[in-house]
Structures are given as structure tokens and as C-alpha cells.
Short mmCIF file of C-alpha atoms and ligand atoms in Angstrom, two decimals:
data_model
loop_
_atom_site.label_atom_id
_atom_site.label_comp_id
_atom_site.label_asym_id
_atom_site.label_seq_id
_atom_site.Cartn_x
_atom_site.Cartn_y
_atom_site.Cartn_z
CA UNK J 1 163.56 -38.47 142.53
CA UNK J 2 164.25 -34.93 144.88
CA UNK J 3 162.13 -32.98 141.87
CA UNK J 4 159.30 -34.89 142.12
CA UNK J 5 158.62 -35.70 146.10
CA UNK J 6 155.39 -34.82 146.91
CA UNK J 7 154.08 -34.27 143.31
CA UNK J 8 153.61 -37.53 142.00
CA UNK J 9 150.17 -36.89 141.48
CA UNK J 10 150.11 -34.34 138.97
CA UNK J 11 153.69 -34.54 137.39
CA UNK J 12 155.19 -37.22 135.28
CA UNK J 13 157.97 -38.10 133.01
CA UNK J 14 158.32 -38.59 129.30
CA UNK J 15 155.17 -37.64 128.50
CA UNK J 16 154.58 -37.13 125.16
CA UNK J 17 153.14 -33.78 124.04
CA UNK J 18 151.59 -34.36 120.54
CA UNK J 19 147.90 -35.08 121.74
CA UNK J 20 148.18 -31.42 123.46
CA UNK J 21 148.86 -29.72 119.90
CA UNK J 22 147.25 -29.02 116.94
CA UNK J 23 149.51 -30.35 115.02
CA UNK J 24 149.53 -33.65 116.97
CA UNK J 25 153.39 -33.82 115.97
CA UNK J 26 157.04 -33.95 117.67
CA UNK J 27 158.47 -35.57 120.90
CA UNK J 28 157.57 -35.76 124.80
CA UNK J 29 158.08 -33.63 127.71
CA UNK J 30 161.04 -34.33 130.00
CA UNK J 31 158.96 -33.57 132.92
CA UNK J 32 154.98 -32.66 132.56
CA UNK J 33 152.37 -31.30 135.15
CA UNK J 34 149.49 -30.24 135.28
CA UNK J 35 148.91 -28.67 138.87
CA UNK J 36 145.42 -28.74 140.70
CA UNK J 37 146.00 -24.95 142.02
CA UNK J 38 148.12 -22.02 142.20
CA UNK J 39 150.32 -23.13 145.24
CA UNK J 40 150.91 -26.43 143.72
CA UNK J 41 152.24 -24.58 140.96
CA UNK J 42 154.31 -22.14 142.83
CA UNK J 43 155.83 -25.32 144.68
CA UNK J 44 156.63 -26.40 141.32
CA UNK J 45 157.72 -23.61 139.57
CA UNK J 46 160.31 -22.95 142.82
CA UNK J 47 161.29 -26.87 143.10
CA UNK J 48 162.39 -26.26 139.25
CA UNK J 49 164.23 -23.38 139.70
CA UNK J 50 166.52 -25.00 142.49
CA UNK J 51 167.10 -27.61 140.01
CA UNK J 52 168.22 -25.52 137.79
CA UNK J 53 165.41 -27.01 135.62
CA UNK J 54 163.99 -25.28 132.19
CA UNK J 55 159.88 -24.58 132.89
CA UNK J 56 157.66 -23.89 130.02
CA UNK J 57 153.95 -23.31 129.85
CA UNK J 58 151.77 -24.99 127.28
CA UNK J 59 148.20 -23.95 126.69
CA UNK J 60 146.12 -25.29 124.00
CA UNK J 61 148.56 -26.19 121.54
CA UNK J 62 147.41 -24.18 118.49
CA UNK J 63 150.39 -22.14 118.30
CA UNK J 64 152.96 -24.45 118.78
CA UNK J 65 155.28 -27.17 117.17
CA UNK J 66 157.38 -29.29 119.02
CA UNK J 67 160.64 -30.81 118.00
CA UNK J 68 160.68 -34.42 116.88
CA UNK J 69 163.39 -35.25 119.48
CA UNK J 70 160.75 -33.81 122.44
CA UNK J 71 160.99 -30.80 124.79
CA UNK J 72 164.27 -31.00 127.87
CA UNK J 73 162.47 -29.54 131.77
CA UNK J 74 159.38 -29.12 132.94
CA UNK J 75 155.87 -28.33 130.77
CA UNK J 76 153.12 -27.22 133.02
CA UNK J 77 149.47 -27.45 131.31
CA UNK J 78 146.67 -25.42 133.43
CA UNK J 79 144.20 -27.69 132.69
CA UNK J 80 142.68 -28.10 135.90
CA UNK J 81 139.30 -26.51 136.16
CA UNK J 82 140.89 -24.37 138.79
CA UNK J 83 142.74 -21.90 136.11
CA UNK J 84 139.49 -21.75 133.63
CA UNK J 85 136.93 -19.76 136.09
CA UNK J 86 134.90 -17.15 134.03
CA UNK J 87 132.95 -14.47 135.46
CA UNK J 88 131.35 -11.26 134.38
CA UNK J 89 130.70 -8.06 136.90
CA UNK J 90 129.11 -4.89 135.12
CA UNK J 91 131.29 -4.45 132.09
CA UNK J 92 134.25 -6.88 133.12
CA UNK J 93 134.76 -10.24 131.98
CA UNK J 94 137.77 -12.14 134.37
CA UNK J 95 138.90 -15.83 132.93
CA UNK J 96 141.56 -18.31 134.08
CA UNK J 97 144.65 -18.54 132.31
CA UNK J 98 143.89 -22.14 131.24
CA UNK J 99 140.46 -20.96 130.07
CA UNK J 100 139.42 -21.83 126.46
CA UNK J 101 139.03 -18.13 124.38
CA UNK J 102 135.94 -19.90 122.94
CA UNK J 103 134.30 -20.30 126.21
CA UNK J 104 135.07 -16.39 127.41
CA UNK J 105 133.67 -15.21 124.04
CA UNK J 106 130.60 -16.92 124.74
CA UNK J 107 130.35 -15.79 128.33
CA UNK J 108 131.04 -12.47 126.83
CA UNK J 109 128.60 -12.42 124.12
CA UNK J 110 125.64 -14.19 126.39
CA UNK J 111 126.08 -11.42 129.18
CA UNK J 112 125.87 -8.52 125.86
CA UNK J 113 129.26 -7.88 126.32
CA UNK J 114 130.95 -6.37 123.21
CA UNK J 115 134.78 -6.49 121.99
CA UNK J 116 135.97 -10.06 122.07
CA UNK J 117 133.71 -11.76 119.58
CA UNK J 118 135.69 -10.56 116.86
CA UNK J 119 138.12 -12.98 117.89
CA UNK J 120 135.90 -16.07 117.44
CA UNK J 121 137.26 -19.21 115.72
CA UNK J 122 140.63 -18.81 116.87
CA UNK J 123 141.72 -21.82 119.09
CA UNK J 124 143.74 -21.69 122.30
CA UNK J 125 143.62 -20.49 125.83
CA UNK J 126 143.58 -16.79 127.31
CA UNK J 127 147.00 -17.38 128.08
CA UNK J 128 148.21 -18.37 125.08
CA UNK J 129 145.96 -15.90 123.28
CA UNK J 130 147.16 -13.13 125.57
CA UNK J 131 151.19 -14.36 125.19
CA UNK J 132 151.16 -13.60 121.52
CA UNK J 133 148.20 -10.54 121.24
CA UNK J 134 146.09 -13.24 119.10
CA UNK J 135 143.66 -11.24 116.69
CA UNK J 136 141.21 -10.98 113.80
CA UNK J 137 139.23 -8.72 111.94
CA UNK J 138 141.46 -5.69 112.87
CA UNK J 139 140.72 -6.07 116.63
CA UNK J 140 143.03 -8.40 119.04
CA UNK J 141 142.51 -9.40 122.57
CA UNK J 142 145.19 -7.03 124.38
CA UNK J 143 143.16 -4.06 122.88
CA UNK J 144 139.97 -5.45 125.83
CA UNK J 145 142.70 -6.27 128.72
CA UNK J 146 142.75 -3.99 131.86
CA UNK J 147 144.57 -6.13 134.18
CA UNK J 148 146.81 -9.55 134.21
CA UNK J 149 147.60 -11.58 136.92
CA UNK J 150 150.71 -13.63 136.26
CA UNK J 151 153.57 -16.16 137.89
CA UNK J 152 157.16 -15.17 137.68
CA UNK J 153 159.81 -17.65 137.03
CA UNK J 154 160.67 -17.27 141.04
CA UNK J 155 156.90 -18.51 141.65
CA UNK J 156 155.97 -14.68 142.71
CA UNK J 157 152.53 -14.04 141.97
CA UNK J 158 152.65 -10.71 140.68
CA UNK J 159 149.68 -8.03 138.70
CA UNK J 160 150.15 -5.80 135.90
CA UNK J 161 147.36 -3.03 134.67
CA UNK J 162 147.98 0.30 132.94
CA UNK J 163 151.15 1.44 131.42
CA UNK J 164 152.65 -2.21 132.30
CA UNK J 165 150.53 -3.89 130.06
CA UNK J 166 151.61 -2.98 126.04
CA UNK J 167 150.54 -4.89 123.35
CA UNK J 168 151.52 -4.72 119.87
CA UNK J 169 150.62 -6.81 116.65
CA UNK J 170 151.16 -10.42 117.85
CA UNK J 171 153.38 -9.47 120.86
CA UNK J 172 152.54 -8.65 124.32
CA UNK J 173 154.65 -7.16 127.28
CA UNK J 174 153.29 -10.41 129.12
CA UNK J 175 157.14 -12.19 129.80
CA UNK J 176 156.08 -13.70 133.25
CA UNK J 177 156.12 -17.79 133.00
CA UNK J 178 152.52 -17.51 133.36
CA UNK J 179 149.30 -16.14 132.93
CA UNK J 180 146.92 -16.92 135.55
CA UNK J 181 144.25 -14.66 135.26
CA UNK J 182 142.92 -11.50 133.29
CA UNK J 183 140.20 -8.73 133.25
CA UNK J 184 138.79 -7.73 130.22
CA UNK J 185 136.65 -4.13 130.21
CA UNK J 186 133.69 -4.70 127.30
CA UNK J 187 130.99 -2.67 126.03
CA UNK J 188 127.27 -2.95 126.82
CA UNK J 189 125.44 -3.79 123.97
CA UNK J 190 122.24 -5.74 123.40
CA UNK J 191 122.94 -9.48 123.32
CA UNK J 192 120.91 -10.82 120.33
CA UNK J 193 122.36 -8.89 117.70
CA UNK J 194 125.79 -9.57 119.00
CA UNK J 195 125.28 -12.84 119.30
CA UNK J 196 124.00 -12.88 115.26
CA UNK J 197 127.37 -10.70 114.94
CA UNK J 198 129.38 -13.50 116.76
CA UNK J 199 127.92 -16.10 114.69
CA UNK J 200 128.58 -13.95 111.21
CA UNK J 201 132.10 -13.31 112.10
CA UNK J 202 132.47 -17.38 113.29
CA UNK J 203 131.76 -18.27 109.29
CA UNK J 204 133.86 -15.99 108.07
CA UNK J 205 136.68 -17.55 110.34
CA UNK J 206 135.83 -20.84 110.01
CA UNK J 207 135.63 -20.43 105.68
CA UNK J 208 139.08 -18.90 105.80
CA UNK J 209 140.90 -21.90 108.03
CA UNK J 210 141.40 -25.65 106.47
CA UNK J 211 138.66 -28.42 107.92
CA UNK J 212 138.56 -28.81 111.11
CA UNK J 213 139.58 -32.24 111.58
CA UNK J 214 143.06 -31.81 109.65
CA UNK J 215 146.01 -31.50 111.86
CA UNK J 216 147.08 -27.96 110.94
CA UNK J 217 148.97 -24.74 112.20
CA UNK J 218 149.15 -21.33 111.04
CA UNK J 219 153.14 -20.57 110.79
CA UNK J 220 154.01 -17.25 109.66
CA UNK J 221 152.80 -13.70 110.62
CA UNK J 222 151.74 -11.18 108.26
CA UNK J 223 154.27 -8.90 106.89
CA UNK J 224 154.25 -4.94 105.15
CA UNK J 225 150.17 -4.93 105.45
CA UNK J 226 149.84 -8.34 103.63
CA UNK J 227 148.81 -11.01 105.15
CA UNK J 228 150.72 -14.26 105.30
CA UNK J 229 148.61 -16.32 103.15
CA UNK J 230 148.40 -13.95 100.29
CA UNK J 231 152.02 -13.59 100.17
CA UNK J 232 152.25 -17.55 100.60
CA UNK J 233 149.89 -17.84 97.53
CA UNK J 234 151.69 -15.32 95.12
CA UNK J 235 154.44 -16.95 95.69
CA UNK J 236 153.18 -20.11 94.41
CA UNK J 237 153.58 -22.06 97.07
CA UNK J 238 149.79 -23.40 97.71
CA UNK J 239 150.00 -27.40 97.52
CA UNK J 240 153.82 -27.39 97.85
CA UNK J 241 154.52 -30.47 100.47
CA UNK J 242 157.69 -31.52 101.81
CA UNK J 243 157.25 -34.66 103.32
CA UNK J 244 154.65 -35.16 105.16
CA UNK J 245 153.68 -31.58 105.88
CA UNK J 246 152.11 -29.92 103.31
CA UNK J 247 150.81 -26.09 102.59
CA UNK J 248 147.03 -26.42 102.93
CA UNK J 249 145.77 -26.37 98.97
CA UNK J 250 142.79 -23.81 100.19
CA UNK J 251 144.59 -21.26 102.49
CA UNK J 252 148.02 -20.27 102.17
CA UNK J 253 149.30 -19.71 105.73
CA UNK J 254 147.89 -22.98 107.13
CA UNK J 255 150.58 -26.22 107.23
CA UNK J 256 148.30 -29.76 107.44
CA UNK J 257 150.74 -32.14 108.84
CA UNK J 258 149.74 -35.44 106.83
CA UNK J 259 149.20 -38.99 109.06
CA UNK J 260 153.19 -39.59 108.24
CA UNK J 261 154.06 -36.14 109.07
CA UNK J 262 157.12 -35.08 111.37
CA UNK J 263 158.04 -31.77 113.02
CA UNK J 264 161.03 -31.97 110.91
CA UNK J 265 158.88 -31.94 107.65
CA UNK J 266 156.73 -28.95 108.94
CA UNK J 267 160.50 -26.85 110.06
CA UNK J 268 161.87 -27.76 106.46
CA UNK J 269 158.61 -26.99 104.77
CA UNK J 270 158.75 -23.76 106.77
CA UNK J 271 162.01 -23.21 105.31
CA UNK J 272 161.61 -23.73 102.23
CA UNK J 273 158.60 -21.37 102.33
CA UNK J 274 160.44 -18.38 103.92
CA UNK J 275 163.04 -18.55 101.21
CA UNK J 276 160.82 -18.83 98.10
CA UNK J 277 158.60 -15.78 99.67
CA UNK J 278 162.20 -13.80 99.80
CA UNK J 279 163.41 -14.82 96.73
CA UNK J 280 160.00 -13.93 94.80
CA UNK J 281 158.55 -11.09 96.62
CA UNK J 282 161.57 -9.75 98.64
CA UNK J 283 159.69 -10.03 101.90
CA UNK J 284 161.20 -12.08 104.93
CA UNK J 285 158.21 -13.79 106.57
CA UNK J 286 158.51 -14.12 110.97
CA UNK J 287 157.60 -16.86 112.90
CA UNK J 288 153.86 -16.72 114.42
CA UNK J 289 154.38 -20.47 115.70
CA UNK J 290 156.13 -21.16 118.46
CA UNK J 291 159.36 -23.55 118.28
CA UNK J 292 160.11 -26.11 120.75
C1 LIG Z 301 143.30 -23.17 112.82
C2 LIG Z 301 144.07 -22.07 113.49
C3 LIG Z 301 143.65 -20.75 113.33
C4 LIG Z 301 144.32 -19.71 113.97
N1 LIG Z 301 143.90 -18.42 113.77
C5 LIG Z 301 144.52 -17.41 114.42
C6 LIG Z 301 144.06 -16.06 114.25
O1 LIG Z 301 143.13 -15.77 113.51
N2 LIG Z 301 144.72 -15.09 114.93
C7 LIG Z 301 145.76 -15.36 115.77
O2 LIG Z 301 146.29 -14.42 116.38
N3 LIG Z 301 146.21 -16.62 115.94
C8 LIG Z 301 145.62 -17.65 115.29
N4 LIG Z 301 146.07 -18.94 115.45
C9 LIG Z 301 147.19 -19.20 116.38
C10 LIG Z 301 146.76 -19.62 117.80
O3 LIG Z 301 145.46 -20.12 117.81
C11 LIG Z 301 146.86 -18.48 118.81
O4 LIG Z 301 148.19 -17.99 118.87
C12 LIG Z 301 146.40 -18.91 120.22
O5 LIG Z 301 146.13 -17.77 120.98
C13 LIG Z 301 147.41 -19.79 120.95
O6 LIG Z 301 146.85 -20.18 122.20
P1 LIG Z 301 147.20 -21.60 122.85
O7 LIG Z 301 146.52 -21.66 124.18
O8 LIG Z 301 146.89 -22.68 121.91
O9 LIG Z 301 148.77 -21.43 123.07
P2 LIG Z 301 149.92 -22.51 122.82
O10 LIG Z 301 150.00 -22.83 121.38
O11 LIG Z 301 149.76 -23.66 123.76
O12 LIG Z 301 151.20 -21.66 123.26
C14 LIG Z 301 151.64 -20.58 122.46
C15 LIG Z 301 152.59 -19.72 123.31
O13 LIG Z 301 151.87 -19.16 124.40
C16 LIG Z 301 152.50 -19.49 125.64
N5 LIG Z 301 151.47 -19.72 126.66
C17 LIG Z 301 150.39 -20.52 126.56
N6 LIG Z 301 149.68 -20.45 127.70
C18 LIG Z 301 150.35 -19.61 128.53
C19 LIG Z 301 150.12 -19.12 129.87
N7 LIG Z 301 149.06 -19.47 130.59
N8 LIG Z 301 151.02 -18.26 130.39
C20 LIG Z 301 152.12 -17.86 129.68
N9 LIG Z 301 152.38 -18.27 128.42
C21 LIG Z 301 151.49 -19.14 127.86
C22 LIG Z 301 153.28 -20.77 125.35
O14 LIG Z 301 154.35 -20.92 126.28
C23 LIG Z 301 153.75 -20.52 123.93
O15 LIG Z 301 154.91 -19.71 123.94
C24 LIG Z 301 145.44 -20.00 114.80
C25 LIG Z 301 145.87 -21.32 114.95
C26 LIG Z 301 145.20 -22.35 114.30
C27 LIG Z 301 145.68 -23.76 114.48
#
């Protein structure tokens, strides 16, 4: 096929997308690459574009459900080590789009590098991370950013810095198709009691989220300075399943998707909790997750 000439070797077809989520739920890819560098992904980015084919980017899966009946166009993965370089000069901290926040905390925290740790324990990539502003403990990862490297949808490679780059509570000014790259300005501190800091704050995170071997994601954002789960739980929806997809028993804006879960169970579950939040609190709950 003309779309795929010369990229056999990093694209396929009908590749099913559940082992790249959290969630491990919902259908395959139409098309699905993972590119070995950033010209290979330019090439593919423009190919699509002729084709007048749909191209979305997929980091670590931890903020995303996909639809049972699978994704139409192109998902590109950077999961080549290529797009998850980390390194620290002075005060910066620069990581690869593909790069796992967990590793760049560390890097961080190791060099005595203050500002990201307080976002340990959250899972994903920087490009996910910086896509949706993740955060924690009143701090969030666009507040560190000083520069962004990015791919438009024409596969331009393009930088943003200063008044370009605006972040706001789980939104980011970051539209491009992808993130490659990103500086992050920190703040010298000694590296022993951050690291004891790190390791505080990664209990507290890890005592507030379900086990980590349940299939889980964290749907809703939290709404008029409450968070999610709180509202979730006054609403007495802890337990509440619907199919296969249940609301986790110990934290109220986790979903577990169950063995026999489907991504329709978790969108109707979703549903159902949006509505009973209205209906008992009169608050309308958004969408953290992502919808494919
Ligand atoms: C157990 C658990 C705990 C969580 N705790 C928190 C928390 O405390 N705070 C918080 O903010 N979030 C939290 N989340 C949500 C999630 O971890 C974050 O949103 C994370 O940053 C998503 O990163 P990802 O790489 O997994 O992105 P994905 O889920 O793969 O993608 C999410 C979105 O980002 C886009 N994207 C991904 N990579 C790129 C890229 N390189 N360029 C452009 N766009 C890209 C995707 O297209 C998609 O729209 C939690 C999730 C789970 C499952």
C-alpha cells in the first residue's frame, strides 16, 4: 500500500492498542508506528497528511481509553530510545517526548534538582504529562517548563518558550501533534534531603491510587476546589460497577476495569457517574481521560 512504502519496518496495521494503556481495554489502531527518529516521523506525519489520514499520538497510556470498536488513522508511539534522552546542564533538565516522567524525576532529584518531584507516582510520558499540565500536591509540570520543542501536523518542527507556552489546571497551550522535547529550569538544592522528600511524597501518591497491578484510570477532573474523588465518594458512588468496570472501593476517582471489562462499561460507568454527581451535589464533573 502507497501509505506504507518504505515504512514497513516500523508501521503496521490493526494493531491492537490495549497492551499500550492502563486500562488494557478497547480496539486496535488502523495504522500504528512507532518511528526510530524524528525524520522518520516527519516522513510519516507528511505521508498521512497527503492521505488525508487522521494521526494521533499515544504516550504511555495512563490517560487514555480507547473505544471498543478501535481507533480509524495513524497512532504514532515514541517509544524508540531516540525520543527518551535525559540530560541535565546547571539548573536545566531536557527529556524526550517519549521519556517516562518517572525517569526525569529521578534524573532530576539525583542531580539535586528541585520542582518536579512533587509530581512522583503519576504514570505517563513528558508528552503526555505536558499535553494535559499533569500535577500533584499543588505544583504541576508546566509551572518547571521553559521551552518545548514540538511537530506540527504539516511535520514542521517548530519551538515554543515564553509567552507561547501557557498552562492552566490540566490544560496546556501545547496543540502541536507532538511533543518532542522540553527544558525544564529547577532549583539547586541538596540532593539527599530531596531525595527523602521524593520518596515521602511517592507514599503519599502511591496510598492515595488503587494497587498497582489493577487495570485502572483516573476519569474525571476536579471541580469548584474539590477534588474528583471526594465528590465521587459523597455522592455514594464508591463500589458502584457497571459491568465490568467498576469505581475503585478505596479511591473515588479511580475506574478498575475488571478481567471482563469493556471500554463500553468504563464510558457507561462514566456516565452514570457524571449524572449521579449532578443530580446529588449539582456539580458537572469534566473529562480528565482522554476518549478515543
Ligand atoms: C494510577 C494513575 C494515577 C494518576 N495520577 C495523576 C495525577 O496525580 N495527576 C495528573 O495530572 N494525572 C494523573 N493521572 C493521569 C495520567 O497519568 C497523566 O495525564 C499522564 O501525564 C498521561 O501521560 P501518558 O504518557 O500516559 O499520556 P497518554 O495517556 O498516552 O495520552 C494522553 C494525551 O496526551 C497526548 N500525548 C501523549 N504523548 C504526547 C506527545 N508526545 N505529544 C503530544 N501529545 C501527546 C495523547 O495524544 C492524549 O491526548 C493518573 C493516571 C493513573 C492511571
Amino acid at each position: 500500500m502507497e501509505l506504507l512504502k518504505g515504512f514497513e519496518h516500523f508501521v503496521s496495521q490493526n494493531e491492537p492498542l490495549a497492551p499500550f494503556t492502563w486500562l488494557r481495554i478497547g480496539g486496535a489502531a488502523e495504522y500504528y508506528a512507532e518511528p526510530t527518529n524524528v525524520n522518520d516521523l516527519a516522513e510519516v506525519v507528511r505521508r498521512c497528511r497527503e492521505h488525508d489520514i487522521p494521526v494521533r499520538l499515544l504516550g504511555n497510556g495512563s490517560n487514555l481509553l480507547i473505544r471498543d470498536e478501535g481507533v480509524p488513522g495513524m497512532v504514532i508511539r515514541l517509544n524508540h530510545p531516540s525520543f527518551s534522552e535525559i540530560s541535565v546542564s546547571g539548573q536545566t533538565v531536557t527529556a524526550g517526548g517519549g521519556a517516562r516522567l518517572a525517569h526525569v524525576i529521578s534524573t532530576a532529584v539525583g542531580a539535586g534538582l528541585a520542582g518536579l518531584e512533587s509530581l512522583v507516582g503519576i504514570p505517563g510520558t513528558i508528552g503526555g504529562a505536558l499535553h494535559s499540565n499533569s500535577g500533584s500536591h499543588g505544583s504541576d509540570i508546566g509551572q518547571w517548563t521553559v521551552k518545548v520543542e514540538a511537530m506540527t501536523r504539516s511535520g514542521e518542527v517548530v519551538q515554543r518558550s515564553g509567552e507561547e507556552l501557557q498552562f492552566a489546571y490540566r490544560q496546556s497551550s501545547l496543540d502541536e501533534l507532538a511533543i518532542l522535547k522540553a527544558e525544564f529550569q529547577l532549583e539547586s538544592v541538596d540532593a539527599g534531603e530531596l531525595t527523602r522528600k521524593m520518596q515521602k511524597l511517592w507514599i503519599m501518591k502511591k496510598s492515595s491510587q488503587p494497587d498497582g497491578d489493577q487495570s485502572t484510570c483516573c476519569p474525571f477532573c476536579n471541580a469548584s476546589d474539590m477534588s474528583a474523588g471526594t465528590l465521587i465518594e459523597q455522592a455514594g458512588l464508591k463500589g458502584t460497577s457497571v459491568g465490568g468496570a467498576q469505581v475503585s472501593e478505596s479511591q473515588g476517582n479511580f475506574i478498575i476495569a475488571n478481567a471482563d471489562a469493556t471500554a463500553d462499561d468504563v464510558l457507561r460507568l462514566m456516565d452514570l457517574i457524571r449524572s449521579r454527581v449532578h443530580e446529588v451535589l449539582g456539580i458537572e464533573l469534566q473529562n480528565q481521560i482522554v476518549v478515543w
